Amino acid sequence: MGDTTHQTTTELYLAHPDVPPSFNAMDVKQAQTLPFCGETATFRVIGNSHAVTADSLGFHEICSCKPISERDTEVIPLEQGCTDSLASPHGVSSMAMTLPLSEFDPEADYDLCYEFGPRAYTAITTDDRTFETYHTYPEHDLLVVTTTSIAQYWAPTSI
């Protein structure tokens, strides 16, 4: 019957925390610092999905197939035809949509692309104010695409 302790992922969690996530507890597969919003951001493929930090902008995003403890977390069901959005302060918005797995091109020109196993990828593309992530779930025949845009530049405020 096989290993019954393995849980099949059924949801993806997306959040924009106020502070950067702790990378000590994460399995970082790949990381790259790239220009973003006139500053730089570090984009990471992690064992559970992706994380983005732009400390100089006060911006952080985490997407995980494990629950996130942030108060404003969007839950994305891993099933065909879902569309969800997450709006955060400072003009940040994220949109997530699920598509058939066949929509993912593993040969496209991504800024980061990590293959976890056959047809199981996390990939990221960026431009000045937007980044897209691609997460494939072959067990669901599914591709999850997130698009995060920052409408304005900002800097964190201190009191």
PDB file of C-alpha atoms in Angstrom:
ATOM      1  CA  MET A   1       0.000   0.000   0.000  1.00  0.00           C
ATOM      2  CA  GLY A   2       2.994   2.330   0.359  1.00  0.00           C
ATOM      3  CA  ASP A   3       3.841   5.111   2.776  1.00  0.00           C
ATOM      4  CA  THR A   4       0.631   6.464   4.308  1.00  0.00           C
ATOM      5  CA  THR A   5       2.409   9.213   6.286  1.00  0.00           C
ATOM      6  CA  HIS A   6       2.826  11.374   3.132  1.00  0.00           C
ATOM      7  CA  GLN A   7       0.147  14.051   2.863  1.00  0.00           C
ATOM      8  CA  THR A   8      -0.854  15.184  -0.622  1.00  0.00           C
ATOM      9  CA  THR A   9      -0.822  18.972  -0.898  1.00  0.00           C
ATOM     10  CA  THR A  10      -4.329  20.341  -1.484  1.00  0.00           C
ATOM     11  CA  GLU A  11      -3.817  24.078  -0.842  1.00  0.00           C
ATOM     12  CA  LEU A  12      -1.237  26.781  -1.402  1.00  0.00           C
ATOM     13  CA  TYR A  13      -0.885  29.695   1.042  1.00  0.00           C
ATOM     14  CA  LEU A  14       0.156  33.204  -0.034  1.00  0.00           C
ATOM     15  CA  ALA A  15       0.997  36.095   2.309  1.00  0.00           C
ATOM     16  CA  HIS A  16       2.809  39.437   2.457  1.00  0.00           C
ATOM     17  CA  PRO A  17       4.224  39.470   5.999  1.00  0.00           C
ATOM     18  CA  ASP A  18       5.409  42.664   7.682  1.00  0.00           C
ATOM     19  CA  VAL A  19       8.775  41.092   8.489  1.00  0.00           C
ATOM     20  CA  PRO A  20      10.927  38.760   6.415  1.00  0.00           C
ATOM     21  CA  PRO A  21      10.370  35.064   7.014  1.00  0.00           C
ATOM     22  CA  SER A  22      13.016  33.083   8.879  1.00  0.00           C
ATOM     23  CA  PHE A  23      15.147  31.329   6.296  1.00  0.00           C
ATOM     24  CA  ASN A  24      16.879  29.230   8.960  1.00  0.00           C
ATOM     25  CA  ALA A  25      13.806  26.998   9.078  1.00  0.00           C
ATOM     26  CA  MET A  26      13.426  26.803   5.281  1.00  0.00           C
ATOM     27  CA  ASP A  27      14.934  24.509   2.712  1.00  0.00           C
ATOM     28  CA  VAL A  28      16.238  27.099   0.226  1.00  0.00           C
ATOM     29  CA  LYS A  29      16.825  25.366  -3.113  1.00  0.00           C
ATOM     30  CA  GLN A  30      17.842  28.386  -5.170  1.00  0.00           C
ATOM     31  CA  ALA A  31      18.231  32.135  -4.550  1.00  0.00           C
ATOM     32  CA  GLN A  32      19.026  35.141  -6.691  1.00  0.00           C
ATOM     33  CA  THR A  33      19.108  38.870  -5.983  1.00  0.00           C
ATOM     34  CA  LEU A  34      17.665  40.901  -8.854  1.00  0.00           C
ATOM     35  CA  PRO A  35      16.700  44.537  -9.536  1.00  0.00           C
ATOM     36  CA  PHE A  36      13.175  45.286  -8.348  1.00  0.00           C
ATOM     37  CA  CYS A  37      11.341  48.622  -7.947  1.00  0.00           C
ATOM     38  CA  GLY A  38      14.541  50.622  -8.222  1.00  0.00           C
ATOM     39  CA  GLU A  39      16.116  48.552  -5.437  1.00  0.00           C
ATOM     40  CA  THR A  40      16.896  44.839  -5.224  1.00  0.00           C
ATOM     41  CA  ALA A  41      14.938  41.838  -4.034  1.00  0.00           C
ATOM     42  CA  THR A  42      16.043  38.326  -3.250  1.00  0.00           C
ATOM     43  CA  PHE A  43      13.906  35.683  -4.892  1.00  0.00           C
ATOM     44  CA  ARG A  44      14.074  32.196  -3.395  1.00  0.00           C
ATOM     45  CA  VAL A  45      12.743  28.833  -4.436  1.00  0.00           C
ATOM     46  CA  ILE A  46      12.135  27.045  -1.161  1.00  0.00           C
ATOM     47  CA  GLY A  47      11.283  23.432  -0.461  1.00  0.00           C
ATOM     48  CA  ASN A  48       7.639  24.384   0.009  1.00  0.00           C
ATOM     49  CA  SER A  49       7.284  27.015  -2.746  1.00  0.00           C
ATOM     50  CA  HIS A  50       8.827  30.531  -2.916  1.00  0.00           C
ATOM     51  CA  ALA A  51       9.801  33.529  -0.799  1.00  0.00           C
ATOM     52  CA  VAL A  52      10.707  37.072  -1.850  1.00  0.00           C
ATOM     53  CA  THR A  53      12.348  39.711   0.307  1.00  0.00           C
ATOM     54  CA  ALA A  54      13.088  43.324  -0.566  1.00  0.00           C
ATOM     55  CA  ASP A  55      14.254  44.675   2.779  1.00  0.00           C
ATOM     56  CA  SER A  56      14.957  48.187   1.480  1.00  0.00           C
ATOM     57  CA  LEU A  57      11.322  48.381   0.355  1.00  0.00           C
ATOM     58  CA  GLY A  58       9.865  46.704   3.427  1.00  0.00           C
ATOM     59  CA  PHE A  59       8.299  44.106   1.121  1.00  0.00           C
ATOM     60  CA  HIS A  60       8.124  40.365   1.726  1.00  0.00           C
ATOM     61  CA  GLU A  61       6.102  37.580   0.139  1.00  0.00           C
ATOM     62  CA  ILE A  62       5.879  33.944   1.029  1.00  0.00           C
ATOM     63  CA  CYS A  63       4.008  31.217  -0.774  1.00  0.00           C
ATOM     64  CA  SER A  64       3.923  27.778   0.786  1.00  0.00           C
ATOM     65  CA  CYS A  65       2.128  24.467   0.554  1.00  0.00           C
ATOM     66  CA  LYS A  66       2.320  24.424   4.367  1.00  0.00           C
ATOM     67  CA  PRO A  67       0.010  26.736   6.348  1.00  0.00           C
ATOM     68  CA  ILE A  68       1.371  30.223   7.055  1.00  0.00           C
ATOM     69  CA  SER A  69       0.657  31.912  10.381  1.00  0.00           C
ATOM     70  CA  GLU A  70       0.190  35.404   8.885  1.00  0.00           C
ATOM     71  CA  ARG A  71      -3.180  37.034   9.606  1.00  0.00           C
ATOM     72  CA  ASP A  72      -3.860  37.996   5.971  1.00  0.00           C
ATOM     73  CA  THR A  73      -3.135  34.778   4.118  1.00  0.00           C
ATOM     74  CA  GLU A  74      -4.822  33.834   0.874  1.00  0.00           C
ATOM     75  CA  VAL A  75      -5.612  30.124   0.576  1.00  0.00           C
ATOM     76  CA  ILE A  76      -5.477  28.819  -2.993  1.00  0.00           C
ATOM     77  CA  PRO A  77      -7.181  25.452  -3.547  1.00  0.00           C
ATOM     78  CA  LEU A  78      -5.160  23.184  -5.818  1.00  0.00           C
ATOM     79  CA  GLU A  79      -7.928  22.509  -8.283  1.00  0.00           C
ATOM     80  CA  GLN A  80      -8.654  23.603 -11.828  1.00  0.00           C
ATOM     81  CA  GLY A  81     -10.190  27.004 -12.505  1.00  0.00           C
ATOM     82  CA  CYS A  82      -9.399  28.880  -9.273  1.00  0.00           C
ATOM     83  CA  THR A  83      -8.554  32.576  -9.210  1.00  0.00           C
ATOM     84  CA  ASP A  84      -7.697  34.408  -5.993  1.00  0.00           C
ATOM     85  CA  SER A  85      -6.194  37.770  -5.135  1.00  0.00           C
ATOM     86  CA  LEU A  86      -4.393  39.340  -2.221  1.00  0.00           C
ATOM     87  CA  ALA A  87      -4.041  43.102  -1.783  1.00  0.00           C
ATOM     88  CA  SER A  88      -1.614  44.547   0.742  1.00  0.00           C
ATOM     89  CA  PRO A  89      -0.734  48.050   1.881  1.00  0.00           C
ATOM     90  CA  HIS A  90       1.636  50.172  -0.176  1.00  0.00           C
ATOM     91  CA  GLY A  91       0.110  49.305  -3.541  1.00  0.00           C
ATOM     92  CA  VAL A  92       1.037  45.610  -3.575  1.00  0.00           C
ATOM     93  CA  SER A  93      -1.340  43.154  -5.199  1.00  0.00           C
ATOM     94  CA  SER A  94      -1.027  39.472  -5.977  1.00  0.00           C
ATOM     95  CA  MET A  95      -3.207  37.382  -8.227  1.00  0.00           C
ATOM     96  CA  ALA A  96      -3.138  33.591  -8.304  1.00  0.00           C
ATOM     97  CA  MET A  97      -4.737  31.349 -10.870  1.00  0.00           C
ATOM     98  CA  THR A  98      -4.726  27.645 -11.528  1.00  0.00           C
ATOM     99  CA  LEU A  99      -4.268  26.263 -15.031  1.00  0.00           C
ATOM    100  CA  PRO A 100      -3.735  22.855 -16.602  1.00  0.00           C
ATOM    101  CA  LEU A 101      -0.198  21.541 -16.114  1.00  0.00           C
ATOM    102  CA  SER A 102       0.268  21.528 -19.899  1.00  0.00           C
ATOM    103  CA  GLU A 103       0.408  25.376 -19.781  1.00  0.00           C
ATOM    104  CA  PHE A 104       3.850  25.261 -18.101  1.00  0.00           C
ATOM    105  CA  ASP A 105       6.881  25.437 -20.378  1.00  0.00           C
ATOM    106  CA  PRO A 106       9.921  24.054 -18.534  1.00  0.00           C
ATOM    107  CA  GLU A 107      12.182  25.412 -21.323  1.00  0.00           C
ATOM    108  CA  ALA A 108      11.067  29.065 -21.019  1.00  0.00           C
ATOM    109  CA  ASP A 109      13.550  31.760 -19.978  1.00  0.00           C
ATOM    110  CA  TYR A 110      13.003  32.051 -16.197  1.00  0.00           C
ATOM    111  CA  ASP A 111      15.135  34.032 -13.754  1.00  0.00           C
ATOM    112  CA  LEU A 112      15.027  31.031 -11.415  1.00  0.00           C
ATOM    113  CA  CYS A 113      13.762  27.538 -12.124  1.00  0.00           C
ATOM    114  CA  TYR A 114      14.081  24.521  -9.863  1.00  0.00           C
ATOM    115  CA  GLU A 115      12.925  21.002 -10.684  1.00  0.00           C
ATOM    116  CA  PHE A 116      11.898  19.086  -7.555  1.00  0.00           C
ATOM    117  CA  GLY A 117      11.068  15.944  -9.513  1.00  0.00           C
ATOM    118  CA  PRO A 118       9.522  14.862 -12.805  1.00  0.00           C
ATOM    119  CA  ARG A 119       7.226  17.716 -13.948  1.00  0.00           C
ATOM    120  CA  ALA A 120       7.389  19.310 -10.444  1.00  0.00           C
ATOM    121  CA  TYR A 121       8.835  22.823 -10.782  1.00  0.00           C
ATOM    122  CA  THR A 122       8.940  26.222  -9.157  1.00  0.00           C
ATOM    123  CA  ALA A 123       9.995  28.997 -11.537  1.00  0.00           C
ATOM    124  CA  ILE A 124      10.153  32.786 -11.194  1.00  0.00           C
ATOM    125  CA  THR A 125      10.348  35.660 -13.693  1.00  0.00           C
ATOM    126  CA  THR A 126      10.797  39.324 -12.783  1.00  0.00           C
ATOM    127  CA  ASP A 127      10.720  42.785 -14.235  1.00  0.00           C
ATOM    128  CA  ASP A 128      10.960  46.207 -12.610  1.00  0.00           C
ATOM    129  CA  ARG A 129       7.657  46.175 -10.672  1.00  0.00           C
ATOM    130  CA  THR A 130       6.162  42.718 -11.236  1.00  0.00           C
ATOM    131  CA  PHE A 131       7.172  39.131 -10.724  1.00  0.00           C
ATOM    132  CA  GLU A 132       5.470  35.902 -11.668  1.00  0.00           C
ATOM    133  CA  THR A 133       5.867  32.510 -10.091  1.00  0.00           C
ATOM    134  CA  TYR A 134       4.972  29.149 -11.569  1.00  0.00           C
ATOM    135  CA  HIS A 135       4.348  26.130  -9.367  1.00  0.00           C
ATOM    136  CA  THR A 136       3.554  22.778 -10.937  1.00  0.00           C
ATOM    137  CA  TYR A 137       1.697  19.971  -9.194  1.00  0.00           C
ATOM    138  CA  PRO A 138       1.788  16.896 -11.425  1.00  0.00           C
ATOM    139  CA  GLU A 139      -0.249  14.928  -8.870  1.00  0.00           C
ATOM    140  CA  HIS A 140      -3.124  17.364  -9.580  1.00  0.00           C
ATOM    141  CA  ASP A 141      -2.248  17.941 -13.277  1.00  0.00           C
ATOM    142  CA  LEU A 142      -2.052  21.609 -12.261  1.00  0.00           C
ATOM    143  CA  LEU A 143      -0.048  24.799 -12.700  1.00  0.00           C
ATOM    144  CA  VAL A 144      -0.431  27.659 -10.205  1.00  0.00           C
ATOM    145  CA  VAL A 145       0.670  31.064 -11.517  1.00  0.00           C
ATOM    146  CA  THR A 146       1.014  34.015  -9.150  1.00  0.00           C
ATOM    147  CA  THR A 147       1.560  37.569 -10.361  1.00  0.00           C
ATOM    148  CA  THR A 148       2.645  40.169  -7.810  1.00  0.00           C
ATOM    149  CA  SER A 149       2.756  43.864  -8.759  1.00  0.00           C
ATOM    150  CA  ILE A 150       3.869  46.900  -6.845  1.00  0.00           C
ATOM    151  CA  ALA A 151       2.049  50.009  -8.049  1.00  0.00           C
ATOM    152  CA  GLN A 152       4.306  52.513  -6.309  1.00  0.00           C
ATOM    153  CA  TYR A 153       7.704  52.711  -4.708  1.00  0.00           C
ATOM    154  CA  TRP A 154       7.751  53.070  -0.950  1.00  0.00           C
ATOM    155  CA  ALA A 155      10.103  52.765   1.952  1.00  0.00           C
ATOM    156  CA  PRO A 156       9.282  51.361   5.357  1.00  0.00           C
ATOM    157  CA  THR A 157       8.525  53.945   8.008  1.00  0.00           C
ATOM    158  CA  SER A 158       9.949  53.871  11.482  1.00  0.00           C
ATOM    159  CA  ILE A 159       8.354  55.342  14.556  1.00  0.00           C
TER     160      ILE A 159
END
